[in-house]
mmCIF file of C-alpha atoms and ligand atoms in Angstrom:
data_model
loop_
_atom_site.group_PDB
_atom_site.id
_atom_site.type_symbol
_atom_site.label_atom_id
_atom_site.label_comp_id
_atom_site.label_asym_id
_atom_site.label_seq_id
_atom_site.Cartn_x
_atom_site.Cartn_y
_atom_site.Cartn_z
ATOM 1 C CA MET A 300 5.340 -9.152 9.283
ATOM 2 C CA ALA A 301 3.572 -6.528 7.243
ATOM 3 C CA ARG A 302 3.678 -4.799 3.849
ATOM 4 C CA ILE A 303 3.967 -1.062 4.304
ATOM 5 C CA LEU A 304 3.574 1.579 1.581
ATOM 6 C CA LEU A 305 5.771 4.663 2.163
ATOM 7 C CA THR A 306 4.586 7.766 0.305
ATOM 8 C CA GLY A 307 7.633 9.978 -0.062
ATOM 9 C CA GLY A 308 9.660 6.833 0.617
ATOM 10 C CA ALA A 309 12.697 7.973 -1.350
ATOM 11 C CA GLY A 310 13.049 11.224 0.671
ATOM 12 C CA PHE A 311 15.213 11.935 3.676
ATOM 13 C CA ILE A 312 13.146 10.469 6.478
ATOM 14 C CA GLY A 313 11.269 7.952 4.265
ATOM 15 C CA SER A 314 14.431 6.294 3.021
ATOM 16 C CA HIS A 315 15.822 5.873 6.548
ATOM 17 C CA THR A 316 12.476 4.524 7.743
ATOM 18 C CA ALA A 317 12.588 2.009 4.890
ATOM 19 C CA VAL A 318 15.870 0.695 6.285
ATOM 20 C CA ALA A 319 14.453 0.434 9.803
ATOM 21 C CA LEU A 320 11.337 -1.401 8.581
ATOM 22 C CA ILE A 321 13.314 -3.849 6.437
ATOM 23 C CA GLU A 322 15.621 -4.537 9.333
ATOM 24 C CA ARG A 323 12.561 -5.484 11.411
ATOM 25 C CA GLY A 324 11.448 -7.927 8.692
ATOM 26 C CA HIS A 325 8.720 -5.890 7.026
ATOM 27 C CA ASP A 326 8.161 -5.561 3.252
ATOM 28 C CA VAL A 327 8.363 -1.999 1.992
ATOM 29 C CA VAL A 328 6.833 -0.413 -1.106
ATOM 30 C CA LEU A 329 8.208 2.986 -2.060
ATOM 31 C CA PHE A 330 5.813 5.496 -3.604
ATOM 32 C CA ASP A 331 7.476 8.773 -4.659
ATOM 33 C CA ASN A 332 7.273 11.317 -7.502
ATOM 34 C CA PHE A 333 11.003 12.057 -7.003
ATOM 35 C CA GLU A 334 10.431 15.778 -6.976
ATOM 36 C CA ASN A 335 12.734 16.095 -3.991
ATOM 37 C CA ALA A 336 14.643 12.813 -4.112
ATOM 38 C CA GLU A 337 17.448 11.317 -6.167
ATOM 39 C CA ARG A 338 16.567 8.483 -8.481
ATOM 40 C CA ASP A 339 19.256 6.246 -7.159
ATOM 41 C CA VAL A 340 17.920 6.110 -3.610
ATOM 42 C CA PRO A 341 16.186 2.775 -4.150
ATOM 43 C CA ALA A 342 19.496 1.310 -5.358
ATOM 44 C CA ARG A 343 21.296 2.726 -2.381
ATOM 45 C CA LEU A 344 18.688 1.207 -0.101
ATOM 46 C CA ALA A 345 19.324 -2.164 -1.768
ATOM 47 C CA ARG A 346 23.046 -1.779 -1.028
ATOM 48 C CA ILE A 347 22.309 -1.114 2.622
ATOM 49 C CA THR A 348 19.641 -3.765 3.192
ATOM 50 C CA GLY A 349 20.203 -6.390 0.502
ATOM 51 C CA ILE A 350 16.552 -6.065 -0.447
ATOM 52 C CA VAL A 351 15.207 -4.535 -3.655
ATOM 53 C CA CYS A 352 11.959 -2.741 -2.752
ATOM 54 C CA PRO A 353 9.186 -2.250 -5.323
ATOM 55 C CA VAL A 354 9.194 1.431 -6.424
ATOM 56 C CA ILE A 355 6.133 3.254 -7.792
ATOM 57 C CA GLU A 356 7.119 6.537 -9.370
ATOM 58 C CA ALA A 357 3.937 8.687 -9.204
ATOM 59 C CA ASP A 358 2.296 11.539 -7.424
ATOM 60 C CA VAL A 359 -0.074 10.982 -4.463
ATOM 61 C CA ARG A 360 -2.551 13.307 -6.208
ATOM 62 C CA ASP A 361 -2.742 10.898 -9.149
ATOM 63 C CA GLU A 362 -5.840 8.819 -8.255
ATOM 64 C CA ALA A 363 -5.236 6.189 -10.908
ATOM 65 C CA ALA A 364 -1.649 5.629 -9.847
ATOM 66 C CA MET A 365 -2.729 5.373 -6.191
ATOM 67 C CA ALA A 366 -5.374 2.885 -7.009
ATOM 68 C CA ALA A 367 -2.920 0.883 -9.043
ATOM 69 C CA ALA A 368 -0.412 0.879 -6.146
ATOM 70 C CA PHE A 369 -3.011 -0.632 -3.822
ATOM 71 C CA ALA A 370 -4.179 -3.080 -6.484
ATOM 72 C CA LEU A 371 -0.617 -4.354 -7.173
ATOM 73 C CA GLN A 372 -0.216 -5.959 -3.745
ATOM 74 C CA PRO A 373 -1.997 -6.099 -0.454
ATOM 75 C CA ILE A 374 -0.952 -3.226 1.814
ATOM 76 C CA ASP A 375 -1.309 -3.426 5.599
ATOM 77 C CA ALA A 376 -0.452 0.186 6.458
ATOM 78 C CA VAL A 377 0.721 3.464 4.942
ATOM 79 C CA ILE A 378 3.364 5.814 6.269
ATOM 80 C CA HIS A 379 2.641 9.203 4.646
ATOM 81 C CA PHE A 380 5.817 11.253 4.256
ATOM 82 C CA ALA A 381 5.063 12.805 0.818
ATOM 83 C CA ALA A 382 4.716 16.550 1.240
ATOM 84 C CA LEU A 383 6.401 19.867 0.458
ATOM 85 C CA LYS A 384 8.282 21.036 3.615
ATOM 86 C CA ALA A 385 9.907 24.470 3.231
ATOM 87 C CA VAL A 386 8.299 27.051 5.475
ATOM 88 C CA GLY A 387 9.465 30.137 3.537
ATOM 89 C CA GLU A 388 8.409 28.623 0.176
ATOM 90 C CA SER A 389 4.964 27.801 1.605
ATOM 91 C CA GLU A 390 4.379 31.527 2.159
ATOM 92 C CA ARG A 391 5.414 32.332 -1.468
ATOM 93 C CA GLU A 392 3.543 29.439 -3.052
ATOM 94 C CA PRO A 393 0.502 28.766 -0.871
ATOM 95 C CA LEU A 394 -1.655 26.973 -3.458
ATOM 96 C CA ARG A 395 1.140 24.609 -4.324
ATOM 97 C CA TYR A 396 1.495 23.707 -0.628
ATOM 98 C CA TYR A 397 -2.227 23.285 -0.039
ATOM 99 C CA ASP A 398 -2.515 21.196 -3.176
ATOM 100 C CA SER A 399 0.387 18.878 -2.498
ATOM 101 C CA ASN A 400 -0.016 18.510 1.294
ATOM 102 C CA ILE A 401 -3.792 18.575 1.686
ATOM 103 C CA ILE A 402 -5.237 17.494 -1.635
ATOM 104 C CA GLY A 403 -2.460 14.906 -1.874
ATOM 105 C CA THR A 404 -3.432 13.466 1.471
ATOM 106 C CA ILE A 405 -7.144 13.488 0.607
ATOM 107 C CA ARG A 406 -6.463 11.511 -2.574
ATOM 108 C CA LEU A 407 -4.312 9.068 -0.662
ATOM 109 C CA LEU A 408 -6.991 8.584 1.977
ATOM 110 C CA ALA A 409 -9.697 8.037 -0.702
ATOM 111 C CA ALA A 410 -7.487 5.416 -2.348
ATOM 112 C CA MET A 411 -6.889 3.759 0.994
ATOM 113 C CA GLN A 412 -10.606 3.675 1.688
ATOM 114 C CA ARG A 413 -11.361 2.087 -1.650
ATOM 115 C CA ALA A 414 -8.624 -0.510 -1.060
ATOM 116 C CA GLY A 415 -9.773 -1.224 2.469
ATOM 117 C CA VAL A 416 -6.472 -0.015 4.049
ATOM 118 C CA GLY A 417 -7.281 1.515 7.404
ATOM 119 C CA ARG A 418 -3.887 2.232 9.079
ATOM 120 C CA ILE A 419 -1.833 5.355 8.599
ATOM 121 C CA VAL A 420 1.237 6.968 10.210
ATOM 122 C CA PHE A 421 1.495 10.664 9.401
ATOM 123 C CA SER A 422 4.548 12.983 9.370
ATOM 124 C CA SER A 423 3.661 16.059 11.343
ATOM 125 C CA SER A 424 5.997 18.626 12.846
ATOM 126 C CA ALA A 425 6.829 20.458 16.054
ATOM 127 C CA THR A 426 6.004 23.554 14.020
ATOM 128 C CA VAL A 427 2.362 23.044 15.136
ATOM 129 C CA TYR A 428 3.348 24.273 18.646
ATOM 130 C CA GLY A 429 4.551 27.655 17.355
ATOM 131 C CA GLU A 430 6.136 29.725 20.174
ATOM 132 C CA PRO A 431 5.669 27.257 23.035
ATOM 133 C CA GLU A 432 4.506 28.483 26.394
ATOM 134 C CA THR A 433 6.747 25.963 28.237
ATOM 135 C CA CYS A 434 9.653 23.623 27.351
ATOM 136 C CA PRO A 435 9.876 20.669 27.281
ATOM 137 C CA ILE A 436 6.705 20.655 25.142
ATOM 138 C CA PRO A 437 4.106 17.953 25.859
ATOM 139 C CA GLU A 438 1.663 16.766 23.176
ATOM 140 C CA THR A 439 -1.141 18.496 25.042
ATOM 141 C CA ALA A 440 0.469 21.970 24.549
ATOM 142 C CA LYS A 441 -1.515 24.678 22.748
ATOM 143 C CA LEU A 442 -1.335 24.392 18.989
ATOM 144 C CA GLN A 443 -0.589 27.691 17.157
ATOM 145 C CA VAL A 444 0.810 27.656 13.681
ATOM 146 C CA SER A 445 2.140 30.735 11.970
ATOM 147 C CA SER A 446 3.020 29.415 8.527
ATOM 148 C CA ILE A 447 1.063 27.898 5.579
ATOM 149 C CA TYR A 448 3.288 24.857 5.825
ATOM 150 C CA GLY A 449 2.314 24.466 9.545
ATOM 151 C CA ARG A 450 -1.335 24.935 8.685
ATOM 152 C CA THR A 451 -1.229 22.091 6.141
ATOM 153 C CA LYS A 452 0.205 19.821 8.871
ATOM 154 C CA LEU A 453 -2.508 20.848 11.341
ATOM 155 C CA ALA A 454 -5.242 20.409 8.752
ATOM 156 C CA VAL A 455 -4.098 16.891 7.963
ATOM 157 C CA GLU A 456 -3.818 16.066 11.661
ATOM 158 C CA SER A 457 -7.516 17.028 12.054
ATOM 159 C CA LEU A 458 -8.549 15.270 8.835
ATOM 160 C CA ILE A 459 -7.098 11.875 9.781
ATOM 161 C CA THR A 460 -8.239 12.151 13.388
ATOM 162 C CA ASP A 461 -11.815 12.732 12.100
ATOM 163 C CA LEU A 462 -11.499 9.701 9.809
ATOM 164 C CA GLU A 463 -10.437 7.520 12.779
ATOM 165 C CA ARG A 464 -13.285 8.884 14.892
ATOM 166 C CA THR A 465 -15.812 8.069 12.181
ATOM 167 C CA LYS A 466 -14.199 4.614 11.626
ATOM 168 C CA THR A 467 -13.093 5.307 8.025
ATOM 169 C CA LEU A 468 -9.589 4.650 9.335
ATOM 170 C CA SER A 469 -8.892 2.037 11.998
ATOM 171 C CA ALA A 470 -5.554 3.184 13.307
ATOM 172 C CA VAL A 471 -3.824 6.557 13.148
ATOM 173 C CA ALA A 472 -0.401 7.642 14.427
ATOM 174 C CA ILE A 473 0.443 11.344 14.185
ATOM 175 C CA LEU A 474 4.187 11.845 14.724
ATOM 176 C CA ARG A 475 5.446 15.388 15.437
ATOM 177 C CA TYR A 476 9.081 15.519 14.581
ATOM 178 C CA PHE A 477 11.458 17.976 16.223
ATOM 179 C CA ASN A 478 14.679 18.614 14.200
ATOM 180 C CA PRO A 479 15.817 15.504 12.292
ATOM 181 C CA ILE A 480 19.489 15.528 11.247
ATOM 182 C CA GLY A 481 22.215 12.910 10.736
ATOM 183 C CA ALA A 482 22.230 10.139 8.175
ATOM 184 C CA HIS A 483 22.546 6.380 7.901
ATOM 185 C CA PRO A 484 25.987 5.327 9.200
ATOM 186 C CA SER A 485 26.813 3.799 5.806
ATOM 187 C CA GLY A 486 26.843 7.345 4.324
ATOM 188 C CA LEU A 487 24.776 5.945 1.413
ATOM 189 C CA ILE A 488 21.599 7.911 2.190
ATOM 190 C CA GLY A 489 21.024 11.278 3.806
ATOM 191 C CA GLU A 490 19.526 14.738 3.301
ATOM 192 C CA ASN A 491 20.435 16.447 0.101
ATOM 193 C CA PRO A 492 18.503 19.685 -0.275
ATOM 194 C CA ARG A 493 18.284 21.228 -3.723
ATOM 195 C CA GLY A 494 19.592 24.806 -3.927
ATOM 196 C CA GLU A 495 20.494 26.795 -0.786
ATOM 197 C CA PRO A 496 19.590 24.869 2.354
ATOM 198 C CA SER A 497 17.120 26.522 4.740
ATOM 199 C CA ASN A 498 17.859 24.161 7.671
ATOM 200 C CA LEU A 499 20.859 24.377 9.892
ATOM 201 C CA MET A 500 22.677 21.021 9.548
ATOM 202 C CA PRO A 501 22.627 20.975 5.663
ATOM 203 C CA TYR A 502 23.918 24.534 5.714
ATOM 204 C CA ILE A 503 26.738 23.684 8.151
ATOM 205 C CA CYS A 504 27.709 20.766 5.860
ATOM 206 C CA GLN A 505 27.839 23.006 2.843
ATOM 207 C CA VAL A 506 30.095 25.523 4.668
ATOM 208 C CA ALA A 507 32.319 22.653 5.762
ATOM 209 C CA ARG A 508 32.593 21.543 2.103
ATOM 210 C CA GLY A 509 33.407 25.067 0.946
ATOM 211 C CA ILE A 510 30.234 25.441 -1.082
ATOM 212 C CA ARG A 511 29.136 28.350 1.119
ATOM 213 C CA PRO A 512 31.573 30.878 2.627
ATOM 214 C CA HIS A 513 30.035 31.016 6.145
ATOM 215 C CA LEU A 514 27.036 30.078 8.233
ATOM 216 C CA ASN A 515 24.642 32.925 8.901
ATOM 217 C CA VAL A 516 23.664 32.600 12.555
ATOM 218 C CA PHE A 517 20.142 33.906 12.723
ATOM 219 C CA GLY A 518 20.246 36.012 15.923
ATOM 220 C CA ARG A 519 22.513 36.088 19.007
ATOM 221 C CA ASP A 520 20.005 38.061 21.098
ATOM 222 C CA TYR A 521 17.620 35.202 22.107
ATOM 223 C CA PRO A 522 17.010 34.685 25.803
ATOM 224 C CA THR A 523 19.188 31.606 25.873
ATOM 225 C CA PRO A 524 22.664 31.075 27.540
ATOM 226 C CA ASP A 525 24.637 31.805 24.382
ATOM 227 C CA GLY A 526 21.996 33.977 22.719
ATOM 228 C CA THR A 527 21.283 31.564 19.836
ATOM 229 C CA GLY A 528 18.163 29.454 19.197
ATOM 230 C CA ILE A 529 17.757 26.184 20.992
ATOM 231 C CA ARG A 530 16.348 23.098 19.238
ATOM 232 C CA ASP A 531 15.817 19.383 19.797
ATOM 233 C CA PHE A 532 18.010 17.709 17.193
ATOM 234 C CA ILE A 533 17.164 14.072 16.659
ATOM 235 C CA HIS A 534 19.175 11.493 14.649
ATOM 236 C CA VAL A 535 17.177 10.375 11.613
ATOM 237 C CA MET A 536 17.796 6.713 12.410
ATOM 238 C CA ASP A 537 16.229 7.193 15.820
ATOM 239 C CA LEU A 538 13.291 8.841 14.014
ATOM 240 C CA ALA A 539 13.133 5.916 11.606
ATOM 241 C CA GLU A 540 13.020 3.362 14.401
ATOM 242 C CA ALA A 541 10.181 5.344 16.025
ATOM 243 C CA HIS A 542 8.197 5.011 12.765
ATOM 244 C CA ALA A 543 8.695 1.232 12.777
ATOM 245 C CA ALA A 544 7.477 1.041 16.360
ATOM 246 C CA ALA A 545 4.486 3.352 15.603
ATOM 247 C CA VAL A 546 3.365 1.370 12.593
ATOM 248 C CA GLU A 547 3.680 -1.849 14.525
ATOM 249 C CA HIS A 548 1.483 -0.350 17.225
ATOM 250 C CA CYS A 549 -1.112 0.539 14.515
ATOM 251 C CA LEU A 550 -0.941 -3.024 13.198
ATOM 252 C CA ALA A 551 -1.502 -4.426 16.662
ATOM 253 C CA GLN A 552 -4.377 -2.273 17.832
ATOM 254 C CA PRO A 553 -6.948 0.225 16.551
ATOM 255 C CA GLY A 554 -7.194 3.855 17.742
ATOM 256 C CA ALA A 555 -5.516 7.209 17.241
ATOM 257 C CA PHE A 556 -2.495 8.665 19.007
ATOM 258 C CA THR A 557 -0.195 11.707 18.664
ATOM 259 C CA LEU A 558 3.418 11.566 19.759
ATOM 260 C CA ASN A 559 6.421 13.953 19.910
ATOM 261 C CA LEU A 560 9.580 12.551 18.395
ATOM 262 C CA GLY A 561 12.498 14.281 19.980
ATOM 263 C CA THR A 562 15.300 13.604 22.380
ATOM 264 C CA GLY A 563 14.092 15.988 25.105
ATOM 265 C CA GLN A 564 17.482 17.758 25.037
ATOM 266 C CA GLY A 565 17.812 21.412 23.976
ATOM 267 C CA VAL A 566 20.907 22.194 21.933
ATOM 268 C CA SER A 567 21.826 25.707 20.739
ATOM 269 C CA VAL A 568 22.944 26.655 17.251
ATOM 270 C CA LEU A 569 26.465 27.386 18.632
ATOM 271 C CA ASP A 570 26.484 24.057 20.525
ATOM 272 C CA LEU A 571 25.729 22.210 17.303
ATOM 273 C CA VAL A 572 28.399 24.032 15.372
ATOM 274 C CA ALA A 573 30.946 23.367 18.108
ATOM 275 C CA ALA A 574 30.070 19.616 18.185
ATOM 276 C CA PHE A 575 30.409 19.465 14.364
ATOM 277 C CA GLU A 576 33.798 21.183 14.449
ATOM 278 C CA ARG A 577 35.010 18.923 17.264
ATOM 279 C CA VAL A 578 34.045 15.527 15.847
ATOM 280 C CA ASN A 579 34.758 16.247 12.219
ATOM 281 C CA GLU A 580 37.819 18.524 12.739
ATOM 282 C CA VAL A 581 36.472 21.046 10.231
ATOM 283 C CA PRO A 582 36.186 24.757 11.092
ATOM 284 C CA ILE A 583 32.881 26.523 10.387
ATOM 285 C CA LYS A 584 33.065 30.221 9.748
ATOM 286 C CA LEU A 585 30.222 32.150 11.394
ATOM 287 C CA ASN A 586 28.503 35.395 10.529
ATOM 288 C CA VAL A 587 25.880 36.678 12.983
ATOM 289 C CA VAL A 588 22.910 38.225 11.285
ATOM 290 C CA ALA A 589 19.384 39.289 12.317
ATOM 291 C CA ARG A 590 16.810 36.794 13.598
ATOM 292 C CA ARG A 591 14.935 34.863 10.909
ATOM 293 C CA PRO A 592 11.277 35.879 10.865
ATOM 294 C CA GLY A 593 9.033 33.143 12.344
ATOM 295 C CA ASP A 594 11.809 31.491 14.355
ATOM 296 C CA VAL A 595 11.136 30.632 17.997
ATOM 297 C CA ALA A 596 13.773 30.980 20.740
ATOM 298 C CA ILE A 597 13.545 27.581 22.359
ATOM 299 C CA CYS A 598 11.831 24.399 21.229
ATOM 300 C CA TYR A 599 12.405 20.916 22.656
ATOM 301 C CA ALA A 600 10.195 17.933 23.251
ATOM 302 C CA ASP A 601 8.844 16.162 26.218
ATOM 303 C CA PRO A 602 9.337 12.674 24.662
ATOM 304 C CA ARG A 603 7.974 10.590 27.510
ATOM 305 C CA LEU A 604 4.703 9.620 25.859
ATOM 306 C CA ALA A 605 6.520 7.924 22.938
ATOM 307 C CA LYS A 606 8.538 5.970 25.467
ATOM 308 C CA SER A 607 5.544 4.772 27.399
ATOM 309 C CA MET A 608 3.406 3.991 24.312
ATOM 310 C CA LEU A 609 6.006 2.540 21.971
ATOM 311 C CA GLY A 610 8.907 1.634 24.266
ATOM 312 C CA TRP A 611 10.981 3.895 22.063
ATOM 313 C CA GLN A 612 13.412 6.625 22.987
ATOM 314 C CA ALA A 613 16.168 8.322 21.049
ATOM 315 C CA SER A 614 19.585 6.820 21.770
ATOM 316 C CA ARG A 615 22.002 8.706 19.470
ATOM 317 C CA GLY A 616 23.772 11.855 20.660
ATOM 318 C CA VAL A 617 24.653 15.109 18.976
ATOM 319 C CA GLU A 618 28.165 14.026 18.146
ATOM 320 C CA GLU A 619 26.891 10.912 16.299
ATOM 321 C CA MET A 620 24.453 13.153 14.398
ATOM 322 C CA CYS A 621 27.312 15.444 13.333
ATOM 323 C CA ARG A 622 29.608 12.615 12.382
ATOM 324 C CA ASP A 623 26.977 10.796 10.286
ATOM 325 C CA SER A 624 25.786 13.978 8.523
ATOM 326 C CA TRP A 625 29.357 14.748 7.580
ATOM 327 C CA ARG A 626 30.154 11.182 6.413
ATOM 328 C CA TRP A 627 27.144 11.334 4.100
ATOM 329 C CA GLN A 628 28.209 14.737 2.787
ATOM 330 C CA THR A 629 31.793 13.722 2.096
ATOM 331 C CA LEU A 630 31.167 10.234 0.706
ATOM 332 C CA TYR A 631 28.103 10.117 -1.388
ATOM 333 C CA SER A 632 26.001 13.291 -1.681
ATOM 334 C CA GLN A 633 26.585 15.404 -4.745
HETATM 335 P P1 LIG B 805 11.802 15.015 1.697
HETATM 336 O O1 LIG B 805 11.493 16.152 0.814
HETATM 337 O O2 LIG B 805 13.191 14.519 1.742
HETATM 338 O O3 LIG B 805 10.823 13.808 1.407
HETATM 339 C C1 LIG B 805 9.525 13.954 0.897
HETATM 340 C C2 LIG B 805 9.462 12.993 -0.267
HETATM 341 O O4 LIG B 805 8.126 13.110 -0.804
HETATM 342 C C3 LIG B 805 10.442 13.352 -1.398
HETATM 343 O O5 LIG B 805 11.099 12.168 -1.805
HETATM 344 C C4 LIG B 805 9.527 13.870 -2.518
HETATM 345 O O6 LIG B 805 10.028 13.581 -3.793
HETATM 346 C C5 LIG B 805 8.211 13.170 -2.231
HETATM 347 N N1 LIG B 805 7.005 13.906 -2.653
HETATM 348 C C6 LIG B 805 6.725 15.181 -2.404
HETATM 349 N N2 LIG B 805 5.516 15.520 -2.904
HETATM 350 C C7 LIG B 805 5.041 14.329 -3.476
HETATM 351 C C8 LIG B 805 3.795 13.997 -4.108
HETATM 352 N N3 LIG B 805 2.852 14.940 -4.296
HETATM 353 N N4 LIG B 805 3.624 12.727 -4.537
HETATM 354 C C9 LIG B 805 4.595 11.780 -4.333
HETATM 355 N N5 LIG B 805 5.785 12.062 -3.744
HETATM 356 C C10 LIG B 805 5.966 13.344 -3.268
HETATM 357 O O7 LIG B 805 11.365 15.474 3.186
HETATM 358 P P2 LIG B 805 11.624 14.783 4.551
HETATM 359 O O8 LIG B 805 12.549 15.643 5.309
HETATM 360 O O9 LIG B 805 11.938 13.323 4.384
HETATM 361 O O10 LIG B 805 10.199 14.946 5.233
HETATM 362 C C11 LIG B 805 9.229 13.920 5.198
HETATM 363 C C12 LIG B 805 7.977 14.377 5.867
HETATM 364 O O11 LIG B 805 8.275 14.806 7.163
HETATM 365 C C13 LIG B 805 7.262 15.574 5.185
HETATM 366 O O12 LIG B 805 5.904 15.405 5.304
HETATM 367 C C14 LIG B 805 7.694 16.740 6.079
HETATM 368 O O13 LIG B 805 6.761 17.782 6.009
HETATM 369 C C15 LIG B 805 7.770 16.105 7.447
HETATM 370 N N6 LIG B 805 8.662 16.751 8.369
HETATM 371 C C16 LIG B 805 9.974 16.894 8.033
HETATM 372 C C17 LIG B 805 10.819 17.563 8.919
HETATM 373 C C18 LIG B 805 12.272 17.734 8.582
HETATM 374 O O14 LIG B 805 12.979 18.520 9.284
HETATM 375 N N7 LIG B 805 12.853 17.089 7.617
HETATM 376 C C19 LIG B 805 10.345 18.032 10.176
HETATM 377 C C20 LIG B 805 9.010 17.857 10.428
HETATM 378 C C21 LIG B 805 8.148 17.203 9.554
HETATM 379 C C1 LIG B 806 12.363 24.762 10.551
HETATM 380 C C2 LIG B 806 10.940 25.212 10.321
HETATM 381 C C3 LIG B 806 10.008 24.197 10.872
HETATM 382 C C4 LIG B 806 10.282 22.846 10.231
HETATM 383 C C5 LIG B 806 11.744 22.441 10.508
HETATM 384 C C6 LIG B 806 12.127 21.169 9.817
HETATM 385 C C7 LIG B 806 10.995 27.642 10.178
HETATM 386 C C8 LIG B 806 10.574 28.895 10.880
HETATM 387 N N1 LIG B 806 10.734 26.510 10.865
HETATM 388 O O1 LIG B 806 12.548 24.595 11.936
HETATM 389 O O2 LIG B 806 8.668 24.569 10.608
HETATM 390 O O3 LIG B 806 9.438 21.827 10.873
HETATM 391 O O4 LIG B 806 12.540 23.502 9.938
HETATM 392 O O5 LIG B 806 12.040 21.295 8.443
HETATM 393 O O6 LIG B 806 11.513 27.661 9.104
HETATM 394 N N2 LIG B 806 19.679 28.616 11.765
HETATM 395 C C9 LIG B 806 20.729 29.516 11.544
HETATM 396 N N3 LIG B 806 21.275 29.579 10.309
HETATM 397 C C10 LIG B 806 20.816 28.847 9.276
HETATM 398 C C11 LIG B 806 19.731 27.947 9.475
HETATM 399 C C12 LIG B 806 19.186 27.906 10.749
HETATM 400 O O7 LIG B 806 21.207 30.164 12.518
HETATM 401 O O8 LIG B 806 21.337 29.023 8.133
HETATM 402 C C13 LIG B 806 19.119 28.490 13.145
HETATM 403 C C14 LIG B 806 17.648 28.867 13.205
HETATM 404 O O9 LIG B 806 17.487 30.245 13.486
HETATM 405 C C15 LIG B 806 17.179 27.976 14.379
HETATM 406 C C16 LIG B 806 18.043 26.751 14.261
HETATM 407 O O10 LIG B 806 19.199 27.126 13.477
HETATM 408 O O11 LIG B 806 17.387 28.567 15.562
HETATM 409 C C17 LIG B 806 17.361 25.558 13.543
HETATM 410 O O12 LIG B 806 16.906 25.990 12.305
HETATM 411 P P1 LIG B 806 16.241 25.029 11.230
HETATM 412 O O13 LIG B 806 17.162 23.883 10.988
HETATM 413 O O14 LIG B 806 15.849 25.837 10.025
HETATM 414 O O15 LIG B 806 14.988 24.410 11.938
HETATM 415 P P2 LIG B 806 13.776 25.136 12.663
HETATM 416 O O16 LIG B 806 13.832 26.625 12.506
HETATM 417 O O17 LIG B 806 13.718 24.616 14.068
#
């Protein structure tokens, strides 16, 4: 069993990954500056798992804090979630994004090098594929980013691949997430965006709660069966379990690999809304508006490489994703 440091470990995907790692017997250290996480997440994790994880409240760009984190206890591997993630905001605040996502990663990697920690799992995104030429998208598809957020992800992919090639790092897993939604079935942790959500599921949940009057459907004129965008929604607990499998692969053998994390199923915006209404028995008022700039029509993964390398595949369906998202919204999120 290993000790794994999770940067951004109090965030949406990090907190669920902490649960999956603890369930598999690993020790978890949470490192987060809480700029996009609630302070009671570690306590909620303790309620779910029965384990109190060490928490380091600091910024990955803070070299002294990073060094102290690695000096405090031996770390076997890092999962690097900490980043800013809003595409629109990245276009308005480019320096903030380059600083947090690239400088932050460089500082982390330097601290890992000094501490002799050579294994890293990195949160990348399907956004690196841009408008895909074919769907399902294999990992070998052409990379074409159109946003600053996407460019920070691609830059870090290159950076850590170079460090593995030059043996500064021993094992590197680059995980390209498709559209993570859902929440832990306890309803104790989930996604809680600050301000107006930009992603679909958090917006649907806020309409269901009456916080927003309706869901703006961004375009009904896409070349898809119902005219709305098609995505590969994946339950965050499936994603979390993939991280556990990926880090265990890094612990077992050196080398670098890049994997899509998706279900391989394309689901339209209207399909997701209909599933949410059906399983939760809540109506969602819709308002069709123009396409959102930068959106692609269809994007879903070819997930076969993750299955063959890690023995992992997503097992939770869209209805479970909708049920768990709504349970989290109604029970515990503010
Ligand atoms: P999140 O915002 O919930 O989690 C990120 C966490 O990192 C937060 O707890 C935040 O407080 C922390 N953080 C941010 N900057 C930090 C810094 N400089 N130092 C220390 N902590 C910092 O986001 P998430 O949805 O859990 O995403 C995790 C990762 O996955 C990110 O790298 C994101 O870009 C990537 N990703 C997310 C999605 C998605 O749909 N959620 C899709 C693809 C990729
Ligand atoms: C977006 C980002 C992507 C990022 C991902 C996860 C853009 C262009 N892309 O992906 O880089 O990796 O989030 O953070 O921002 N939709 C609506 N109404 C809404 C919200 C969304 O109709 O209020 C539609 C969108 O047009 C899209 C689908 O729902 O067709 C999914 O949108 P979203 O959840 O924002 O994810 P992506 O656009 O796939």
